[in-house]
């Protein structure tokens, strides 16, 4: 089973406060054979974070370790790109191991899943925020009618749903909110979610990239063809389903590879899926610290991700010194890919590209 491949939890690092909460107790009960190690912080764990010797064990740690914590910062952040707002995370980190993921930039030399047990506080924060917003009076590219909250900024919610009911509870919350919907991107097909009662207030964004490239850098994810096929099933189940063309990585054959992907997508989608489709187009942003980590566990990925001749430095909104494709060249790349989408999949509206 996919679950067994991704998660074989042997050690749970837990804040005592998380173990006092029902969600924390439920998660520990799922792995009765796991060692429970008490920690003061979910963020600074000597066995995991800041230990360079963990780099070669990158994927093994993701498989075997789990962290239980209490989320202290419950801030709802404005966004305006993928969503109107970014929700407080219900989890951080991932069992998958995409070589370009930005979350490890914050977490040091290991990046297993941290599940936050105080889901009731997180849900209450979101409900209060949406209630204060009132109706959405002016449409925008996020959504014409409802306020959109991204709940998966720092994790993959389809995988998180294998671990706890946090994601399903938020889906239930937004089902009852008349003015809001939730959204998250995923690279994992979790078919249990097809049976959830979402009330049409959940937008799932399946991330896609050329399949050969995905085999190299989308490590431990569902195959791209499976993600494409799942779009139809989730649309049939009443979900709103968009795609993320992400990350777009420039290679010698990138445009031809994306043309092949788009043709495959076009051949896969039903008319119902096409009618509601929209896309986010996100070009690769990388980071020197993550580059160094990748050299320790997956150096071949850096042959396509780390290309100084094509990239320039950029300080992110979080203060990180990242690299992205040079702005003048990138504008040309964006135009080329947008034209290709318009030619092969003209029904796919581009919500934004950067």
CSV table of C-alpha atoms in Angstrom, one decimal:
chain,number,residue,atom,x,y,z
A,1,UNK,CA,0.0,0.0,0.0
A,2,UNK,CA,1.1,3.6,-0.6
A,3,UNK,CA,0.6,4.3,3.1
A,4,UNK,CA,3.1,1.6,4.1
A,5,UNK,CA,5.6,2.8,1.5
A,6,UNK,CA,5.5,6.4,2.8
A,7,UNK,CA,5.1,5.9,6.5
A,8,UNK,CA,6.5,3.2,8.8
A,9,UNK,CA,6.6,5.2,12.0
A,10,UNK,CA,9.1,3.9,14.6
A,11,UNK,CA,9.7,7.1,16.7
A,12,UNK,CA,7.3,9.9,17.7
A,13,UNK,CA,8.9,13.1,19.0
A,14,UNK,CA,6.1,14.7,21.0
A,15,UNK,CA,5.6,17.9,23.0
A,16,UNK,CA,3.9,17.0,26.3
A,17,UNK,CA,1.2,19.5,25.5
A,18,UNK,CA,0.4,17.7,22.3
A,19,UNK,CA,0.0,14.4,24.1
A,20,UNK,CA,-2.6,16.0,26.4
A,21,UNK,CA,-4.9,16.8,23.4
A,22,UNK,CA,-7.2,14.2,21.8
A,23,UNK,CA,-5.6,14.5,18.4
A,24,UNK,CA,-2.2,13.8,19.8
A,25,UNK,CA,-3.5,10.8,21.7
A,26,UNK,CA,-5.2,9.5,18.6
A,27,UNK,CA,-2.0,9.7,16.5
A,28,UNK,CA,0.1,7.9,19.1
A,29,UNK,CA,-2.5,5.2,19.3
A,30,UNK,CA,-2.1,4.5,15.6
A,31,UNK,CA,1.5,3.4,16.1
A,32,UNK,CA,1.5,1.5,19.4
A,33,UNK,CA,4.9,0.1,18.7
A,34,UNK,CA,6.6,3.4,18.1
A,35,UNK,CA,8.9,4.9,20.7
A,36,UNK,CA,7.6,8.2,22.1
A,37,UNK,CA,10.3,10.7,22.9
A,38,UNK,CA,9.3,13.8,24.8
A,39,UNK,CA,10.7,17.1,23.4
A,40,UNK,CA,10.4,20.7,24.5
A,41,UNK,CA,10.0,22.1,21.0
A,42,UNK,CA,8.6,20.7,17.8
A,43,UNK,CA,10.9,23.0,15.9
A,44,UNK,CA,14.3,22.4,17.6
A,45,UNK,CA,14.9,18.7,18.1
A,46,UNK,CA,18.6,17.8,18.3
A,47,UNK,CA,18.1,14.3,16.8
A,48,UNK,CA,16.5,15.8,13.7
A,49,UNK,CA,17.2,19.5,13.2
A,50,UNK,CA,20.6,21.0,12.7
A,51,UNK,CA,22.4,17.6,12.5
A,52,UNK,CA,24.3,17.4,9.2
A,53,UNK,CA,24.8,13.7,9.6
A,54,UNK,CA,21.1,13.2,8.9
A,55,UNK,CA,21.4,14.3,5.3
A,56,UNK,CA,22.2,10.8,3.8
A,57,UNK,CA,19.2,9.5,5.8
A,58,UNK,CA,16.8,12.1,4.4
A,59,UNK,CA,14.1,9.7,3.1
A,60,UNK,CA,14.5,7.2,5.9
A,61,UNK,CA,13.8,9.8,8.5
A,62,UNK,CA,10.7,10.9,6.6
A,63,UNK,CA,9.5,7.3,6.7
A,64,UNK,CA,10.2,6.5,10.3
A,65,UNK,CA,9.9,9.7,12.3
A,66,UNK,CA,6.9,11.7,13.2
A,67,UNK,CA,6.7,14.9,15.3
A,68,UNK,CA,3.7,15.9,17.4
A,69,UNK,CA,3.5,19.6,18.4
A,70,UNK,CA,1.2,22.5,19.3
A,71,UNK,CA,1.0,25.3,16.9
A,72,UNK,CA,1.6,28.6,18.7
A,73,UNK,CA,1.3,31.1,15.9
A,74,UNK,CA,-2.3,31.1,14.6
A,75,UNK,CA,-1.9,34.0,12.2
A,76,UNK,CA,-4.0,34.1,9.0
A,77,UNK,CA,-1.7,35.7,6.4
A,78,UNK,CA,-2.9,37.6,3.3
A,79,UNK,CA,-1.7,36.1,0.0
A,80,UNK,CA,-3.5,37.1,-3.2
A,81,UNK,CA,-1.8,34.6,-5.5
A,82,UNK,CA,-2.9,31.1,-5.0
A,83,UNK,CA,-5.4,32.1,-2.4
A,84,UNK,CA,-6.8,35.1,-0.6
A,85,UNK,CA,-5.3,33.9,2.7
A,86,UNK,CA,-2.8,31.4,4.0
A,87,UNK,CA,-4.2,29.5,7.0
A,88,UNK,CA,-2.2,28.5,10.0
A,89,UNK,CA,-0.6,25.1,9.3
A,90,UNK,CA,-2.1,21.9,10.7
A,91,UNK,CA,1.2,20.2,9.7
A,92,UNK,CA,4.7,21.0,8.6
A,93,UNK,CA,7.0,18.9,6.5
A,94,UNK,CA,6.2,15.9,4.3
A,95,UNK,CA,6.7,12.2,3.9
A,96,UNK,CA,7.4,12.8,0.2
A,97,UNK,CA,10.9,14.1,-0.7
A,98,UNK,CA,10.6,16.6,-3.6
A,99,UNK,CA,14.2,17.8,-4.2
A,100,UNK,CA,13.1,21.5,-4.7
A,101,UNK,CA,10.7,21.7,-1.7
A,102,UNK,CA,11.1,25.0,0.2
A,103,UNK,CA,10.0,23.8,3.6
A,104,UNK,CA,13.4,22.2,4.5
A,105,UNK,CA,15.0,25.6,4.1
A,106,UNK,CA,13.4,26.4,7.4
A,107,UNK,CA,13.9,23.1,9.2
A,108,UNK,CA,17.5,22.2,8.8
A,109,UNK,CA,18.9,18.8,8.0
A,110,UNK,CA,15.8,16.7,8.3
A,111,UNK,CA,12.2,17.2,7.3
A,112,UNK,CA,9.7,14.6,8.6
A,113,UNK,CA,6.1,15.5,9.2
A,114,UNK,CA,5.1,17.5,12.2
A,115,UNK,CA,1.4,17.2,13.0
A,116,UNK,CA,-0.2,19.9,15.2
A,117,UNK,CA,-2.5,18.5,17.7
A,118,UNK,CA,-4.4,21.8,18.6
A,119,UNK,CA,-6.7,21.5,15.6
A,120,UNK,CA,-9.6,23.0,17.5
A,121,UNK,CA,-7.7,26.2,18.0
A,122,UNK,CA,-6.7,26.3,14.4
A,123,UNK,CA,-10.3,25.7,13.2
A,124,UNK,CA,-11.7,28.4,15.5
A,125,UNK,CA,-9.2,30.9,14.3
A,126,UNK,CA,-10.2,30.3,10.7
A,127,UNK,CA,-13.9,30.4,11.5
A,128,UNK,CA,-13.5,33.7,13.2
A,129,UNK,CA,-11.4,35.2,10.4
A,130,UNK,CA,-13.9,34.1,7.7
A,131,UNK,CA,-16.9,35.4,9.7
A,132,UNK,CA,-15.2,38.8,10.1
A,133,UNK,CA,-14.5,39.0,6.3
A,134,UNK,CA,-18.2,38.8,5.4
A,135,UNK,CA,-19.2,38.3,1.8
A,136,UNK,CA,-16.7,38.7,-1.0
A,137,UNK,CA,-18.2,41.6,-2.9
A,138,UNK,CA,-15.6,41.9,-5.7
A,139,UNK,CA,-14.3,38.9,-7.7
A,140,UNK,CA,-10.6,38.3,-8.1
A,141,UNK,CA,-8.4,35.7,-9.7
A,142,UNK,CA,-8.4,33.6,-6.5
A,143,UNK,CA,-12.2,33.1,-6.8
A,144,UNK,CA,-15.1,35.1,-8.1
A,145,UNK,CA,-17.4,34.5,-5.2
A,146,UNK,CA,-15.7,33.0,-2.1
A,147,UNK,CA,-12.7,33.8,0.1
A,148,UNK,CA,-10.1,31.2,-0.6
A,149,UNK,CA,-7.9,29.9,2.3
A,150,UNK,CA,-4.8,27.7,1.5
A,151,UNK,CA,-4.5,25.2,4.2
A,152,UNK,CA,-1.4,23.4,2.9
A,153,UNK,CA,1.4,25.9,2.6
A,154,UNK,CA,3.9,23.8,4.6
A,155,UNK,CA,2.8,20.3,3.9
A,156,UNK,CA,0.8,18.0,1.5
A,157,UNK,CA,-2.7,17.7,2.9
A,158,UNK,CA,-3.4,14.5,1.0
A,159,UNK,CA,-0.6,12.8,2.9
A,160,UNK,CA,-1.5,14.5,6.2
A,161,UNK,CA,-4.9,12.9,5.9
A,162,UNK,CA,-3.3,9.5,6.2
A,163,UNK,CA,-2.0,10.5,9.7
A,164,UNK,CA,-4.9,12.3,11.3
A,165,UNK,CA,-8.4,13.8,10.8
A,166,UNK,CA,-7.0,17.4,10.8
A,167,UNK,CA,-7.6,17.9,7.1
A,168,UNK,CA,-11.0,16.3,7.0
A,169,UNK,CA,-12.1,18.4,9.9
A,170,UNK,CA,-11.2,21.6,8.1
A,171,UNK,CA,-13.0,20.4,5.0
A,172,UNK,CA,-16.1,20.0,7.2
A,173,UNK,CA,-15.6,23.4,8.7
A,174,UNK,CA,-15.4,25.1,5.3
A,175,UNK,CA,-18.4,23.1,4.1
A,176,UNK,CA,-20.5,25.1,6.6
A,177,UNK,CA,-18.9,28.5,5.9
A,178,UNK,CA,-21.1,30.3,3.3
A,179,UNK,CA,-18.5,32.8,2.2
A,180,UNK,CA,-15.2,30.7,2.0
A,181,UNK,CA,-13.6,27.7,0.6
A,182,UNK,CA,-10.3,25.9,1.3
A,183,UNK,CA,-7.6,25.0,-1.1
A,184,UNK,CA,-4.4,22.9,-1.2
A,185,UNK,CA,-1.9,21.6,-3.7
A,186,UNK,CA,-0.9,17.9,-3.7
A,187,UNK,CA,1.3,15.4,-5.4
A,188,UNK,CA,-0.3,12.4,-3.8
A,189,UNK,CA,-3.5,10.7,-4.7
A,190,UNK,CA,-5.5,9.9,-1.6
A,191,UNK,CA,-8.7,8.2,-2.8
A,192,UNK,CA,-10.2,8.0,0.7
A,193,UNK,CA,-10.9,11.7,0.2
A,194,UNK,CA,-13.4,11.0,-2.6
A,195,UNK,CA,-15.9,10.0,0.0
A,196,UNK,CA,-15.6,13.2,2.1
A,197,UNK,CA,-18.5,15.5,2.5
A,198,UNK,CA,-17.0,18.8,1.3
A,199,UNK,CA,-20.1,20.6,0.1
A,200,UNK,CA,-18.2,22.0,-3.0
A,201,UNK,CA,-16.1,24.3,-0.8
A,202,UNK,CA,-12.8,22.5,-1.3
A,203,UNK,CA,-10.4,23.2,-4.2
A,204,UNK,CA,-7.7,20.6,-4.8
A,205,UNK,CA,-4.8,21.5,-7.0
A,206,UNK,CA,-2.9,18.5,-8.5
A,207,UNK,CA,0.7,19.5,-9.2
A,208,UNK,CA,2.0,18.3,-12.5
A,209,UNK,CA,5.3,18.3,-14.4
A,210,UNK,CA,6.8,16.2,-17.2
A,211,UNK,CA,6.9,12.6,-16.1
A,212,UNK,CA,10.6,11.9,-16.8
A,213,UNK,CA,11.7,14.9,-14.8
A,214,UNK,CA,9.2,14.0,-12.0
A,215,UNK,CA,10.9,10.6,-11.6
A,216,UNK,CA,14.1,12.4,-10.8
A,217,UNK,CA,13.0,15.3,-8.6
A,218,UNK,CA,9.4,14.4,-7.4
A,219,UNK,CA,10.7,11.7,-5.1
A,220,UNK,CA,8.2,9.4,-3.3
A,221,UNK,CA,5.2,11.1,-4.9
A,222,UNK,CA,2.3,9.5,-6.9
A,223,UNK,CA,3.1,9.1,-10.6
A,224,UNK,CA,2.2,12.0,-12.7
A,225,UNK,CA,-0.2,9.9,-14.8
A,226,UNK,CA,-2.0,8.8,-11.6
A,227,UNK,CA,-2.4,12.5,-10.6
A,228,UNK,CA,-3.9,13.3,-14.0
A,229,UNK,CA,-6.3,10.4,-13.9
A,230,UNK,CA,-7.4,11.4,-10.4
A,231,UNK,CA,-8.6,14.8,-11.6
A,232,UNK,CA,-11.6,13.2,-13.3
A,233,UNK,CA,-12.5,11.2,-10.3
A,234,UNK,CA,-12.3,14.1,-7.9
A,235,UNK,CA,-14.4,16.3,-10.3
A,236,UNK,CA,-17.0,13.5,-10.4
A,237,UNK,CA,-17.0,13.6,-6.6
A,238,UNK,CA,-18.0,17.2,-6.7
A,239,UNK,CA,-14.6,18.8,-5.9
A,240,UNK,CA,-13.3,21.8,-7.7
A,241,UNK,CA,-10.0,20.6,-9.2
A,242,UNK,CA,-7.3,22.8,-10.6
A,243,UNK,CA,-3.7,22.0,-11.6
A,244,UNK,CA,-0.4,23.5,-10.6
A,245,UNK,CA,2.2,23.4,-13.4
A,246,UNK,CA,4.9,23.4,-10.8
A,247,UNK,CA,7.8,23.8,-10.6
A,248,UNK,CA,8.6,24.6,-14.2
A,249,UNK,CA,12.3,23.7,-14.5
A,250,UNK,CA,14.3,24.9,-17.5
A,251,UNK,CA,16.2,22.1,-19.3
A,252,UNK,CA,17.4,21.7,-22.9
A,253,UNK,CA,14.1,20.0,-23.8
A,254,UNK,CA,11.8,21.8,-21.4
A,255,UNK,CA,9.3,23.2,-23.9
A,256,UNK,CA,8.9,19.9,-25.8
A,257,UNK,CA,8.5,18.0,-22.5
A,258,UNK,CA,5.7,20.4,-21.4
A,259,UNK,CA,4.0,20.0,-24.8
A,260,UNK,CA,4.0,16.2,-24.3
A,261,UNK,CA,2.6,16.7,-20.7
A,262,UNK,CA,-0.2,19.0,-22.0
A,263,UNK,CA,-1.1,16.6,-24.7
A,264,UNK,CA,-1.3,13.8,-22.2
A,265,UNK,CA,-3.4,15.9,-19.9
A,266,UNK,CA,-5.8,16.9,-22.8
A,267,UNK,CA,-6.2,13.2,-23.7
A,268,UNK,CA,-6.9,12.2,-20.1
A,269,UNK,CA,-9.5,14.8,-18.9
A,270,UNK,CA,-13.2,14.4,-19.3
A,271,UNK,CA,-15.3,17.2,-20.6
A,272,UNK,CA,-16.5,17.9,-17.0
A,273,UNK,CA,-13.0,18.2,-15.8
A,274,UNK,CA,-12.0,20.5,-18.7
A,275,UNK,CA,-15.0,22.8,-18.1
A,276,UNK,CA,-13.8,23.8,-14.6
A,277,UNK,CA,-10.1,23.6,-15.0
A,278,UNK,CA,-7.7,26.4,-14.2
A,279,UNK,CA,-3.9,26.5,-13.6
A,280,UNK,CA,-1.2,28.1,-11.5
A,281,UNK,CA,2.1,28.2,-13.3
A,282,UNK,CA,5.1,28.4,-10.9
A,283,UNK,CA,8.7,28.5,-12.1
A,284,UNK,CA,11.4,27.0,-9.9
A,285,UNK,CA,12.9,28.9,-7.0
A,286,UNK,CA,15.8,27.2,-5.3
A,287,UNK,CA,18.1,27.9,-2.3
A,288,UNK,CA,21.8,27.4,-1.7
A,289,UNK,CA,21.2,25.7,1.7
A,290,UNK,CA,18.9,23.2,0.1
A,291,UNK,CA,21.3,22.8,-2.8
A,292,UNK,CA,24.0,21.7,-0.3
A,293,UNK,CA,21.6,19.3,1.5
A,294,UNK,CA,20.6,17.7,-1.8
A,295,UNK,CA,24.2,17.2,-2.7
A,296,UNK,CA,24.4,14.9,0.3
A,297,UNK,CA,21.4,12.6,-0.5
A,298,UNK,CA,20.3,13.2,-4.1
A,299,UNK,CA,23.1,15.0,-6.1
A,300,UNK,CA,21.7,14.1,-9.5
A,301,UNK,CA,18.7,16.3,-8.9
A,302,UNK,CA,21.0,19.3,-8.7
A,303,UNK,CA,22.1,18.8,-12.3
A,304,UNK,CA,18.8,20.4,-13.4
A,305,UNK,CA,17.8,22.4,-10.3
A,306,UNK,CA,21.1,24.3,-9.7
A,307,UNK,CA,22.1,26.2,-12.9
A,308,UNK,CA,23.9,29.4,-11.9
A,309,UNK,CA,24.2,30.4,-15.6
A,310,UNK,CA,20.5,30.7,-15.8
A,311,UNK,CA,19.7,31.9,-12.3
A,312,UNK,CA,20.0,35.1,-10.1
A,313,UNK,CA,19.7,35.7,-6.4
A,314,UNK,CA,16.5,37.0,-4.9
A,315,UNK,CA,15.7,37.7,-1.3
A,316,UNK,CA,12.3,36.2,-0.5
A,317,UNK,CA,9.5,37.8,1.6
A,318,UNK,CA,10.7,35.5,4.5
A,319,UNK,CA,14.2,36.9,4.2
A,320,UNK,CA,15.8,33.8,2.6
A,321,UNK,CA,18.4,34.3,-0.1
A,322,UNK,CA,17.0,32.2,-2.9
A,323,UNK,CA,17.8,31.8,-6.6
A,324,UNK,CA,15.4,32.0,-9.5
A,325,UNK,CA,15.7,32.3,-13.3
A,326,UNK,CA,16.9,35.6,-14.5
A,327,UNK,CA,14.0,37.9,-14.7
A,328,UNK,CA,14.3,39.0,-18.4
A,329,UNK,CA,14.8,35.4,-19.5
A,330,UNK,CA,12.0,34.2,-17.2
A,331,UNK,CA,9.5,36.5,-18.8
A,332,UNK,CA,10.2,34.8,-22.1
A,333,UNK,CA,9.8,31.4,-20.6
A,334,UNK,CA,6.4,32.4,-19.1
A,335,UNK,CA,5.2,33.7,-22.4
A,336,UNK,CA,6.3,30.5,-24.2
A,337,UNK,CA,4.6,28.2,-21.8
A,338,UNK,CA,1.4,30.3,-21.7
A,339,UNK,CA,1.3,30.1,-25.5
A,340,UNK,CA,1.8,26.4,-25.4
A,341,UNK,CA,-1.1,26.0,-22.9
A,342,UNK,CA,-3.3,28.2,-25.1
A,343,UNK,CA,-2.5,26.0,-28.1
A,344,UNK,CA,-2.9,22.5,-26.6
A,345,UNK,CA,-5.3,23.1,-23.7
A,346,UNK,CA,-7.1,26.4,-24.5
A,347,UNK,CA,-9.8,25.6,-21.9
A,348,UNK,CA,-7.3,25.7,-19.1
A,349,UNK,CA,-7.4,29.3,-17.7
A,350,UNK,CA,-4.1,30.5,-16.2
A,351,UNK,CA,-5.0,32.0,-12.9
A,352,UNK,CA,-1.5,33.4,-12.4
A,353,UNK,CA,2.1,32.7,-13.4
A,354,UNK,CA,5.4,33.6,-11.8
